[in-house]
Amino acid sequence: MINKKQPKKVLLKRGRIIDPFSKKTFIGDILIENGKIASIKKNISSKDKNIFRIDCKGLVVTHGFCDIHVHFREPGREDKETLESGSIAALAGGFTQVCTMPNTNPPIDSPEHVYYIKSKSNTLPIDIFPIGAVSLGQKGEELTEMLIMKDNGAIAFSDDGIPIQNAQFMALALKYSKMTNLPIINHAEDIYLRNEGVMNAGPNSNNLGLKGNPSLAESIMVYRDLALASSLGARLHIPHISTKDSVGLVKLFKSKNKLITAEVSPHHLYFCDDDIVDFNTNLKVGPPIRSKSDRKKLIEGIKSGIIDCIATDHAPHTIEDKETTFNDAEFGMIGLESCFGVVNKVLVKDNGMSLKSLIEKLTVNPRKIMNINRDLFAVGEKAQITIFDPNEKWKFSEKNIYSKSSNSPFIGHDLVGKVKYVFSKDSFFTL
Ligand code: DOR
């Protein structure tokens, strides 16, 4: 149960404040008044009896997390997720801002659709920034009205879920996006090389008798997109990067083009295809969970900064869509509620990344890619704060899920690091 309060004044006492924007870390207090940051310093004392005080000793107090890749299913499949249920799932994961992918039904491919998502967000407890489709109907044939969509609140453009196959069309999209100064996010998979593969191609797919999706299906298109964006001087963001070759390519092209960015999803950092032993359809995702050596390179890539940020690719599906054969199941898994416990465990606890660096990948880095304000602890700023225990050990279970769907392969897994409180849009949430 998430408990919500709307006190006029909130005093967060004795937390470890990590400000990823100013890069300052100290034990201190934060005063929030009327939903805005009123003061941040080592000690704030107040005799005000009406102040709502929270003892944050032993907890980390930082910016609200930002997830630039989620699928909420409104409009069209509100049985899987609505903008509202997705917002609550995001809050439970410590996210105060998310960017929604446009592969709804109908897709978000017009200025009116963008406006619908943007205005609905005003009534919800977090900010939702719509990503508009690149092509009408996500068919990869005709460009959408990108400039007007930007005016109505589109934050980027993507046909995610469906790769843009035609290189000439991708080039055109990058040229138009330059006029908007918003990034193009292409789901990089060559569908012909993917060849209806349902998991990573390799010894495990052979053993299970499942059709394999080779890593080349991704990296060949990542190369194409990087080459196009670099020759055009356009902004390109590579989503859910999954192969070691893609990491190498991003590194190579980043040295020439400062406008290139990339994200990795928690599940690609946590699992490898050895984990798909029992046809668990919650591990069926596009791009697929790759090999152990791919996973290792992804971890190195996020640690070294080649990969800029973490994004969940939260993709809710019904029980009917998932409780079927591996071949027939839908691609995708939910990821908002489990994200922090997963990435803190994999990156900080098991692979020596600093907590400060992890926080950057969940706060300032994704906001920079999407051009969202990053100085969240400035006095007068609308408060967006996430407070977590970095050491709490917990088992992820159905009761931690607020999404309308429960297709998570993390159920039953021991995680480390738990979000305890979130302040967002004038409200204080206890998780
Ligand atoms: O596994 C996936 N599911 N990958 C995507 O890119 C799309 C997503 C969905 O919308 O279900």
Tab-separated table of C-alpha atoms and ligand atoms in Angstrom:
chain	number	residue	atom	x	y	z
A	1	MET	CA	0.000	0.000	0.000
A	2	ILE	CA	1.299	3.433	-0.905
A	3	ASN	CA	0.354	6.067	1.638
A	4	LYS	CA	-0.094	9.638	0.386
A	5	LYS	CA	0.086	12.863	2.412
A	6	GLN	CA	-0.015	16.497	1.348
A	7	PRO	CA	1.555	18.445	4.197
A	8	LYS	CA	2.359	22.133	3.581
A	9	LYS	CA	5.799	21.703	5.118
A	10	VAL	CA	7.993	18.605	5.114
A	11	LEU	CA	11.349	18.355	6.882
A	12	LEU	CA	13.635	15.502	5.874
A	13	LYS	CA	16.168	15.074	8.685
A	14	ARG	CA	19.657	13.567	8.776
A	15	GLY	CA	19.618	11.820	5.396
A	16	ARG	CA	22.662	11.190	3.200
A	17	ILE	CA	21.890	13.806	0.572
A	18	ILE	CA	23.351	12.939	-2.817
A	19	ASP	CA	22.797	15.727	-5.352
A	20	PRO	CA	23.854	14.309	-8.736
A	21	PHE	CA	23.627	17.754	-10.364
A	22	SER	CA	25.917	19.757	-8.057
A	23	LYS	CA	27.790	16.523	-7.248
A	24	LYS	CA	27.621	17.339	-3.529
A	25	THR	CA	27.138	14.645	-0.890
A	26	PHE	CA	26.590	15.369	2.790
A	27	ILE	CA	24.536	14.359	5.790
A	28	GLY	CA	21.851	16.988	6.083
A	29	ASP	CA	18.273	18.200	5.995
A	30	ILE	CA	15.834	19.290	3.297
A	31	LEU	CA	12.857	21.546	3.917
A	32	ILE	CA	9.996	21.420	1.426
A	33	GLU	CA	7.349	24.158	1.567
A	34	ASN	CA	4.246	24.128	-0.604
A	35	GLY	CA	5.757	21.412	-2.766
A	36	LYS	CA	8.966	23.353	-3.441
A	37	ILE	CA	12.537	23.029	-2.177
A	38	ALA	CA	12.774	25.736	0.505
A	39	SER	CA	16.187	24.922	1.966
A	40	ILE	CA	18.918	22.269	1.871
A	41	LYS	CA	21.645	22.378	4.518
A	42	LYS	CA	23.482	20.460	7.208
A	43	ASN	CA	20.978	21.363	9.891
A	44	ILE	CA	17.540	22.920	9.629
A	45	SER	CA	15.730	23.367	12.919
A	46	SER	CA	12.111	24.324	13.205
A	47	LYS	CA	9.736	24.646	16.139
A	48	ASP	CA	6.726	24.545	13.842
A	49	LYS	CA	4.379	21.921	15.315
A	50	ASN	CA	2.610	21.368	12.000
A	51	ILE	CA	5.730	20.430	10.137
A	52	PHE	CA	5.788	16.850	8.832
A	53	ARG	CA	9.158	15.378	9.873
A	54	ILE	CA	10.809	12.269	8.509
A	55	ASP	CA	13.916	10.800	10.063
A	56	CYS	CA	16.120	9.811	7.116
A	57	LYS	CA	19.063	8.535	9.161
A	58	GLY	CA	20.740	5.678	7.263
A	59	LEU	CA	18.810	6.536	4.093
A	60	VAL	CA	19.918	8.183	0.855
A	61	VAL	CA	17.990	11.286	-0.216
A	62	THR	CA	18.376	12.095	-3.904
A	63	HIS	CA	16.590	13.316	-7.044
A	64	GLY	CA	13.435	11.527	-8.138
A	65	PHE	CA	14.419	8.879	-10.696
A	66	CYS	CA	13.618	9.373	-14.385
A	67	ASP	CA	12.837	6.455	-16.731
A	68	ILE	CA	12.991	7.411	-20.395
A	69	HIS	CA	11.541	4.136	-21.722
A	70	VAL	CA	8.206	2.782	-20.491
A	71	HIS	CA	5.156	1.314	-22.209
A	72	PHE	CA	1.869	2.346	-20.640
A	73	ARG	CA	-0.907	0.844	-22.745
A	74	GLU	CA	-3.333	3.767	-22.871
A	75	PRO	CA	-5.021	4.194	-25.273
A	76	GLY	CA	-6.054	0.734	-26.436
A	77	ARG	CA	-4.981	-1.861	-23.887
A	78	GLU	CA	-6.047	-0.370	-20.579
A	79	ASP	CA	-6.430	-3.925	-19.254
A	80	LYS	CA	-2.597	-4.156	-19.316
A	81	GLU	CA	-1.773	-0.656	-18.018
A	82	THR	CA	-3.261	2.797	-17.902
A	83	LEU	CA	-1.429	6.079	-17.544
A	84	GLU	CA	-2.654	6.100	-13.949
A	85	SER	CA	-1.647	2.536	-13.000
A	86	GLY	CA	1.696	3.022	-14.754
A	87	SER	CA	2.264	6.201	-12.715
A	88	ILE	CA	1.707	4.347	-9.461
A	89	ALA	CA	4.089	1.560	-10.565
A	90	ALA	CA	6.645	4.265	-11.385
A	91	LEU	CA	6.218	5.935	-7.979
A	92	ALA	CA	6.716	2.564	-6.288
A	93	GLY	CA	10.038	2.304	-8.103
A	94	GLY	CA	11.134	5.814	-7.055
A	95	PHE	CA	10.443	7.426	-10.449
A	96	THR	CA	8.969	10.922	-10.555
A	97	GLN	CA	9.263	11.335	-14.319
A	98	VAL	CA	8.858	8.854	-17.170
A	99	CYS	CA	8.789	8.994	-20.960
A	100	THR	CA	6.149	6.797	-22.576
A	101	MET	CA	6.662	4.943	-25.833
A	102	PRO	CA	4.061	5.513	-28.557
A	103	ASN	CA	3.229	1.885	-29.461
A	104	THR	CA	-0.297	2.109	-28.092
A	105	ASN	CA	-3.459	1.381	-30.036
A	106	PRO	CA	-3.812	3.702	-31.886
A	107	PRO	CA	-0.160	4.775	-31.738
A	108	ILE	CA	0.829	8.255	-30.539
A	109	ASP	CA	1.448	9.482	-34.065
A	110	SER	CA	-0.379	12.825	-34.170
A	111	PRO	CA	-0.176	16.152	-32.319
A	112	GLU	CA	-3.621	15.415	-30.797
A	113	HIS	CA	-2.467	12.101	-29.342
A	114	VAL	CA	0.598	13.737	-27.850
A	115	TYR	CA	-1.608	16.413	-26.330
A	116	TYR	CA	-3.893	13.745	-24.837
A	117	ILE	CA	-1.023	12.033	-22.967
A	118	LYS	CA	0.530	15.312	-21.891
A	119	SER	CA	-2.697	16.743	-20.491
A	120	LYS	CA	-3.646	13.503	-18.724
A	121	SER	CA	-0.260	13.610	-17.012
A	122	ASN	CA	-1.344	16.827	-15.252
A	123	THR	CA	-3.772	14.836	-13.117
A	124	LEU	CA	-1.277	12.101	-12.189
A	125	PRO	CA	1.248	11.914	-9.329
A	126	ILE	CA	4.299	11.925	-11.636
A	127	ASP	CA	5.264	13.684	-14.879
A	128	ILE	CA	4.681	11.748	-18.070
A	129	PHE	CA	6.492	12.940	-21.191
A	130	PRO	CA	5.126	11.384	-24.388
A	131	ILE	CA	7.516	10.091	-27.031
A	132	GLY	CA	5.845	10.564	-30.410
A	133	ALA	CA	5.932	8.003	-33.207
A	134	VAL	CA	8.425	8.565	-36.026
A	135	SER	CA	6.060	7.237	-38.672
A	136	LEU	CA	2.311	7.284	-39.182
A	137	GLY	CA	0.828	4.095	-37.728
A	138	GLN	CA	4.434	3.050	-36.943
A	139	LYS	CA	4.497	1.651	-40.466
A	140	GLY	CA	7.908	3.093	-41.378
A	141	GLU	CA	6.540	4.773	-44.499
A	142	GLU	CA	5.421	8.359	-43.819
A	143	LEU	CA	6.840	10.736	-41.243
A	144	THR	CA	4.612	12.122	-38.514
A	145	GLU	CA	4.152	15.873	-37.999
A	146	MET	CA	7.204	16.071	-35.775
A	147	LEU	CA	7.372	19.843	-35.411
A	148	ILE	CA	3.756	20.215	-34.270
A	149	MET	CA	4.084	17.140	-32.063
A	150	LYS	CA	7.027	18.835	-30.388
A	151	ASP	CA	4.906	21.959	-29.842
A	152	ASN	CA	2.285	19.741	-28.172
A	153	GLY	CA	4.800	18.174	-25.799
A	154	ALA	CA	6.572	15.310	-27.594
A	155	ILE	CA	9.952	14.820	-25.955
A	156	ALA	CA	11.526	12.493	-28.554
A	157	PHE	CA	10.504	10.308	-31.501
A	158	SER	CA	10.487	6.515	-31.744
A	159	ASP	CA	8.653	3.618	-33.388
A	160	ASP	CA	9.842	1.416	-30.484
A	161	GLY	CA	8.646	-2.159	-30.621
A	162	ILE	CA	8.962	-1.879	-34.392
A	163	PRO	CA	12.399	-1.269	-35.933
A	164	ILE	CA	12.711	1.273	-38.763
A	165	GLN	CA	13.891	-1.076	-41.504
A	166	ASN	CA	14.338	1.339	-44.380
A	167	ALA	CA	17.684	3.173	-44.077
A	168	GLN	CA	16.550	5.961	-46.400
A	169	PHE	CA	13.495	6.563	-44.206
A	170	MET	CA	15.667	6.507	-41.068
A	171	ALA	CA	17.921	9.142	-42.652
A	172	LEU	CA	14.879	11.303	-43.419
A	173	ALA	CA	13.624	10.929	-39.844
A	174	LEU	CA	17.031	11.978	-38.485
A	175	LYS	CA	17.052	15.024	-40.799
A	176	TYR	CA	13.615	16.140	-39.595
A	177	SER	CA	14.443	15.462	-35.975
A	178	LYS	CA	17.386	17.857	-36.347
A	179	MET	CA	14.854	20.627	-36.908
A	180	THR	CA	13.150	19.701	-33.640
A	181	ASN	CA	16.438	19.144	-31.766
A	182	LEU	CA	14.818	16.035	-30.242
A	183	PRO	CA	16.431	12.584	-30.370
A	184	ILE	CA	15.332	9.691	-32.550
A	185	ILE	CA	15.171	6.402	-30.652
A	186	ASN	CA	15.175	3.448	-33.023
A	187	HIS	CA	14.460	-0.095	-31.849
A	188	ALA	CA	17.574	-1.537	-33.474
A	189	GLU	CA	16.817	-5.011	-34.827
A	190	ASP	CA	17.030	-6.140	-38.426
A	191	ILE	CA	13.802	-8.112	-38.726
A	192	TYR	CA	15.154	-10.279	-41.549
A	193	LEU	CA	18.177	-11.337	-39.516
A	194	ARG	CA	15.976	-11.702	-36.447
A	195	ASN	CA	14.084	-14.202	-38.547
A	196	GLU	CA	11.298	-14.718	-35.992
A	197	GLY	CA	13.813	-15.640	-33.290
A	198	VAL	CA	12.247	-15.778	-29.826
A	199	MET	CA	15.442	-15.831	-27.731
A	200	ASN	CA	19.150	-15.206	-28.173
A	201	ALA	CA	20.679	-17.449	-30.862
A	202	GLY	CA	23.276	-19.766	-29.343
A	203	PRO	CA	23.752	-23.079	-27.546
A	204	ASN	CA	20.779	-22.374	-25.240
A	205	SER	CA	18.325	-21.764	-28.084
A	206	ASN	CA	19.626	-24.953	-29.739
A	207	ASN	CA	19.173	-26.959	-26.536
A	208	LEU	CA	15.658	-25.660	-25.999
A	209	GLY	CA	14.745	-26.080	-29.655
A	210	LEU	CA	13.684	-22.419	-29.891
A	211	LYS	CA	14.321	-20.167	-32.865
A	212	GLY	CA	17.319	-17.904	-32.239
A	213	ASN	CA	17.671	-14.150	-32.724
A	214	PRO	CA	21.365	-13.517	-33.476
A	215	SER	CA	23.186	-10.630	-31.801
A	216	LEU	CA	24.096	-9.407	-35.282
A	217	ALA	CA	20.426	-8.560	-35.871
A	218	GLU	CA	20.899	-5.771	-33.331
A	219	SER	CA	24.477	-4.655	-33.880
A	220	ILE	CA	24.136	-4.380	-37.665
A	221	MET	CA	21.299	-1.882	-37.220
A	222	VAL	CA	23.040	-0.094	-34.378
A	223	TYR	CA	25.963	0.402	-36.801
A	224	ARG	CA	23.635	1.688	-39.529
A	225	ASP	CA	21.947	4.154	-37.195
A	226	LEU	CA	25.210	5.393	-35.682
A	227	ALA	CA	26.710	5.880	-39.146
A	228	LEU	CA	23.641	7.744	-40.403
A	229	ALA	CA	23.330	9.969	-37.331
A	230	SER	CA	27.025	10.792	-37.405
A	231	SER	CA	27.081	11.691	-41.073
A	232	LEU	CA	24.003	13.888	-40.594
A	233	GLY	CA	25.056	15.430	-37.267
A	234	ALA	CA	21.715	14.305	-35.786
A	235	ARG	CA	20.733	13.243	-32.265
A	236	LEU	CA	20.373	9.485	-31.853
A	237	HIS	CA	19.546	7.559	-28.694
A	238	ILE	CA	20.020	3.766	-28.769
A	239	PRO	CA	17.455	2.018	-26.570
A	240	HIS	CA	17.782	-1.268	-24.639
A	241	ILE	CA	21.264	-2.092	-25.913
A	242	SER	CA	21.853	-5.829	-25.490
A	243	THR	CA	25.010	-7.032	-27.266
A	244	LYS	CA	28.735	-6.614	-26.718
A	245	ASP	CA	29.242	-5.528	-30.320
A	246	SER	CA	26.662	-2.745	-29.893
A	247	VAL	CA	28.576	-1.467	-26.843
A	248	GLY	CA	31.793	-1.420	-28.891
A	249	LEU	CA	30.067	0.460	-31.715
A	250	VAL	CA	28.604	3.074	-29.388
A	251	LYS	CA	32.077	3.616	-27.920
A	252	LEU	CA	33.590	4.042	-31.379
A	253	PHE	CA	30.978	6.489	-32.649
A	254	LYS	CA	30.778	8.488	-29.422
A	255	SER	CA	34.366	9.545	-30.007
A	256	LYS	CA	33.189	11.299	-33.198
A	257	ASN	CA	29.643	12.388	-32.371
A	258	LYS	CA	28.668	14.007	-29.095
A	259	LEU	CA	24.964	13.662	-29.907
A	260	ILE	CA	24.908	9.887	-29.462
A	261	THR	CA	23.540	8.318	-26.281
A	262	ALA	CA	22.531	4.823	-25.192
A	263	GLU	CA	20.538	3.065	-22.482
A	264	VAL	CA	20.543	-0.417	-20.965
A	265	SER	CA	17.649	-2.189	-19.246
A	266	PRO	CA	17.898	-3.817	-15.797
A	267	HIS	CA	16.975	-7.249	-17.178
A	268	HIS	CA	19.863	-7.255	-19.673
A	269	LEU	CA	22.246	-6.444	-16.823
A	270	TYR	CA	20.818	-9.087	-14.467
A	271	PHE	CA	19.984	-12.131	-16.575
A	272	CYS	CA	21.743	-14.074	-19.317
A	273	ASP	CA	20.291	-16.690	-21.645
A	274	ASP	CA	21.509	-19.508	-19.359
A	275	ASP	CA	18.598	-18.398	-17.138
A	276	ILE	CA	16.019	-19.412	-19.751
A	277	VAL	CA	16.037	-23.057	-18.680
A	278	ASP	CA	12.380	-23.668	-17.969
A	279	PHE	CA	10.698	-21.775	-20.833
A	280	ASN	CA	9.886	-18.893	-18.461
A	281	THR	CA	7.980	-16.586	-20.795
A	282	ASN	CA	8.564	-13.619	-18.489
A	283	LEU	CA	12.127	-13.758	-19.826
A	284	LYS	CA	10.912	-13.379	-23.401
A	285	VAL	CA	11.738	-9.833	-24.389
A	286	GLY	CA	12.818	-7.864	-27.419
A	287	PRO	CA	15.793	-7.504	-27.776
A	288	PRO	CA	16.378	-10.877	-26.108
A	289	ILE	CA	18.339	-11.664	-22.968
A	290	ARG	CA	21.807	-12.355	-24.392
A	291	SER	CA	24.822	-14.470	-23.447
A	292	LYS	CA	26.969	-14.236	-20.319
A	293	SER	CA	29.715	-12.435	-22.251
A	294	ASP	CA	27.239	-9.872	-23.631
A	295	ARG	CA	25.984	-9.253	-20.106
A	296	LYS	CA	29.545	-8.712	-18.887
A	297	LYS	CA	30.183	-6.090	-21.584
A	298	LEU	CA	26.910	-4.295	-20.767
A	299	ILE	CA	27.988	-4.059	-17.124
A	300	GLU	CA	31.383	-2.713	-18.203
A	301	GLY	CA	29.664	-0.324	-20.614
A	302	ILE	CA	27.402	1.261	-18.003
A	303	LYS	CA	30.240	1.436	-15.459
A	304	SER	CA	32.598	3.172	-17.884
A	305	GLY	CA	29.976	5.621	-19.150
A	306	ILE	CA	29.799	4.284	-22.728
A	307	ILE	CA	26.160	3.579	-21.903
A	308	ASP	CA	24.605	6.715	-20.459
A	309	CYS	CA	21.616	5.581	-18.467
A	310	ILE	CA	19.323	2.842	-17.215
A	311	ALA	CA	15.786	2.588	-18.611
A	312	THR	CA	13.360	-0.176	-17.671
A	313	ASP	CA	11.483	-0.840	-20.948
A	314	HIS	CA	8.520	-1.547	-18.606
A	315	ALA	CA	6.244	-3.575	-20.914
A	316	PRO	CA	3.073	-4.874	-19.243
A	317	HIS	CA	1.248	-7.880	-20.704
A	318	THR	CA	-1.741	-9.915	-19.516
A	319	ILE	CA	-1.571	-13.395	-18.018
A	320	GLU	CA	-3.155	-14.743	-21.237
A	321	ASP	CA	-0.365	-13.128	-23.272
A	322	LYS	CA	2.311	-14.706	-21.108
A	323	GLU	CA	0.916	-18.002	-19.825
A	324	THR	CA	1.304	-19.767	-23.131
A	325	THR	CA	4.156	-21.414	-25.048
A	326	PHE	CA	7.457	-19.550	-25.384
A	327	ASN	CA	6.843	-19.214	-29.116
A	328	ASP	CA	3.394	-17.700	-28.704
A	329	ALA	CA	4.029	-15.434	-25.691
A	330	GLU	CA	4.306	-11.666	-26.146
A	331	PHE	CA	7.696	-9.962	-25.848
A	332	GLY	CA	8.261	-7.813	-22.765
A	333	MET	CA	8.321	-7.591	-18.983
A	334	ILE	CA	7.403	-5.031	-16.381
A	335	GLY	CA	10.337	-3.359	-14.649
A	336	LEU	CA	9.522	-0.170	-12.757
A	337	GLU	CA	8.950	-1.537	-9.246
A	338	SER	CA	11.996	-3.833	-9.242
A	339	CYS	CA	14.438	-1.522	-11.038
A	340	PHE	CA	16.380	0.004	-8.161
A	341	GLY	CA	16.789	-3.242	-6.186
A	342	VAL	CA	17.982	-4.990	-9.350
A	343	VAL	CA	20.517	-2.445	-10.629
A	344	ASN	CA	21.824	-1.607	-7.146
A	345	LYS	CA	22.428	-5.318	-6.559
A	346	VAL	CA	24.059	-6.021	-9.937
A	347	LEU	CA	26.068	-2.855	-10.368
A	348	VAL	CA	26.879	-1.537	-6.890
A	349	LYS	CA	26.915	-4.651	-4.707
A	350	ASP	CA	28.196	-7.250	-7.196
A	351	ASN	CA	30.265	-5.189	-9.625
A	352	GLY	CA	31.770	-2.346	-7.616
A	353	MET	CA	30.053	0.646	-9.215
A	354	SER	CA	29.747	3.642	-6.875
A	355	LEU	CA	26.277	4.477	-5.624
A	356	LYS	CA	26.783	8.073	-6.825
A	357	SER	CA	27.462	6.839	-10.330
A	358	LEU	CA	24.381	4.610	-10.266
A	359	ILE	CA	22.256	7.573	-9.152
A	360	GLU	CA	23.540	9.599	-12.130
A	361	LYS	CA	22.354	6.847	-14.491
A	362	LEU	CA	18.866	7.089	-12.990
A	363	THR	CA	18.578	10.878	-12.642
A	364	VAL	CA	20.742	13.504	-14.368
A	365	ASN	CA	21.882	11.364	-17.318
A	366	PRO	CA	18.434	10.336	-18.598
A	367	ARG	CA	17.145	13.894	-18.047
A	368	LYS	CA	20.065	15.276	-20.052
A	369	ILE	CA	19.233	12.983	-22.995
A	370	MET	CA	15.636	14.210	-22.981
A	371	ASN	CA	16.505	17.824	-22.193
A	372	ILE	CA	14.571	17.789	-18.913
A	373	ASN	CA	15.601	20.111	-16.057
A	374	ARG	CA	18.352	18.470	-13.990
A	375	ASP	CA	18.955	20.926	-11.162
A	376	LEU	CA	16.251	19.445	-8.961
A	377	PHE	CA	17.687	20.513	-5.607
A	378	ALA	CA	17.804	24.229	-6.455
A	379	VAL	CA	15.856	26.349	-3.971
A	380	GLY	CA	12.415	27.147	-5.405
A	381	GLU	CA	12.366	24.061	-7.639
A	382	LYS	CA	9.279	21.788	-7.477
A	383	ALA	CA	10.387	19.001	-5.174
A	384	GLN	CA	11.043	15.606	-6.770
A	385	ILE	CA	12.814	13.455	-4.229
A	386	THR	CA	13.482	9.749	-3.853
A	387	ILE	CA	14.596	8.339	-0.504
A	388	PHE	CA	15.971	4.809	-0.337
A	389	ASP	CA	17.776	2.360	1.876
A	390	PRO	CA	20.793	1.240	-0.191
A	391	ASN	CA	21.394	-1.875	1.932
A	392	GLU	CA	17.932	-3.299	2.584
A	393	LYS	CA	17.639	-6.876	1.387
A	394	TRP	CA	14.202	-7.923	0.175
A	395	LYS	CA	12.521	-10.522	-1.968
A	396	PHE	CA	10.581	-9.134	-4.916
A	397	SER	CA	7.042	-10.499	-4.904
A	398	GLU	CA	3.581	-9.904	-6.395
A	399	LYS	CA	2.746	-7.661	-3.463
A	400	ASN	CA	5.404	-5.169	-4.623
A	401	ILE	CA	3.672	-4.801	-7.996
A	402	TYR	CA	1.350	-1.837	-8.672
A	403	SER	CA	1.218	-2.294	-12.421
A	404	LYS	CA	-1.994	-3.829	-13.796
A	405	SER	CA	0.192	-6.650	-15.132
A	406	SER	CA	2.549	-8.907	-13.232
A	407	ASN	CA	4.811	-10.265	-15.970
A	408	SER	CA	8.051	-9.938	-14.031
A	409	PRO	CA	10.890	-12.489	-14.094
A	410	PHE	CA	12.176	-10.892	-10.870
A	411	ILE	CA	9.390	-12.373	-8.739
A	412	GLY	CA	11.062	-14.523	-6.080
A	413	HIS	CA	14.492	-12.921	-6.569
A	414	ASP	CA	16.466	-11.441	-3.660
A	415	LEU	CA	17.182	-7.779	-4.351
A	416	VAL	CA	19.265	-5.188	-2.486
A	417	GLY	CA	18.206	-1.558	-2.001
A	418	LYS	CA	14.650	-0.420	-1.430
A	419	VAL	CA	12.836	2.820	-2.150
A	420	LYS	CA	11.121	4.009	1.054
A	421	TYR	CA	9.644	7.450	0.301
A	422	VAL	CA	9.005	9.620	-2.733
A	423	PHE	CA	8.054	13.296	-2.923
A	424	SER	CA	6.381	14.225	-6.190
A	425	LYS	CA	3.888	16.871	-7.295
A	426	ASP	CA	3.124	18.347	-3.850
A	427	SER	CA	2.668	14.937	-2.228
A	428	PHE	CA	4.698	12.784	0.115
A	429	PHE	CA	4.408	9.051	-0.555
A	430	THR	CA	5.372	6.342	1.931
A	431	LEU	CA	5.983	3.024	0.199
B	1	DOR	O1	9.937	-6.778	-25.327
B	1	DOR	C1	9.481	-5.721	-25.733
B	1	DOR	N1	8.213	-5.345	-25.486
B	1	DOR	N2	10.275	-4.931	-26.473
B	1	DOR	C2	9.804	-3.837	-27.079
B	1	DOR	O2	10.574	-3.144	-27.702
B	1	DOR	C3	8.372	-3.508	-27.013
B	1	DOR	C4	7.766	-4.036	-25.781
B	1	DOR	C5	6.259	-3.966	-25.753
B	1	DOR	O3	5.718	-2.932	-26.137
B	1	DOR	O4	5.640	-4.923	-25.311
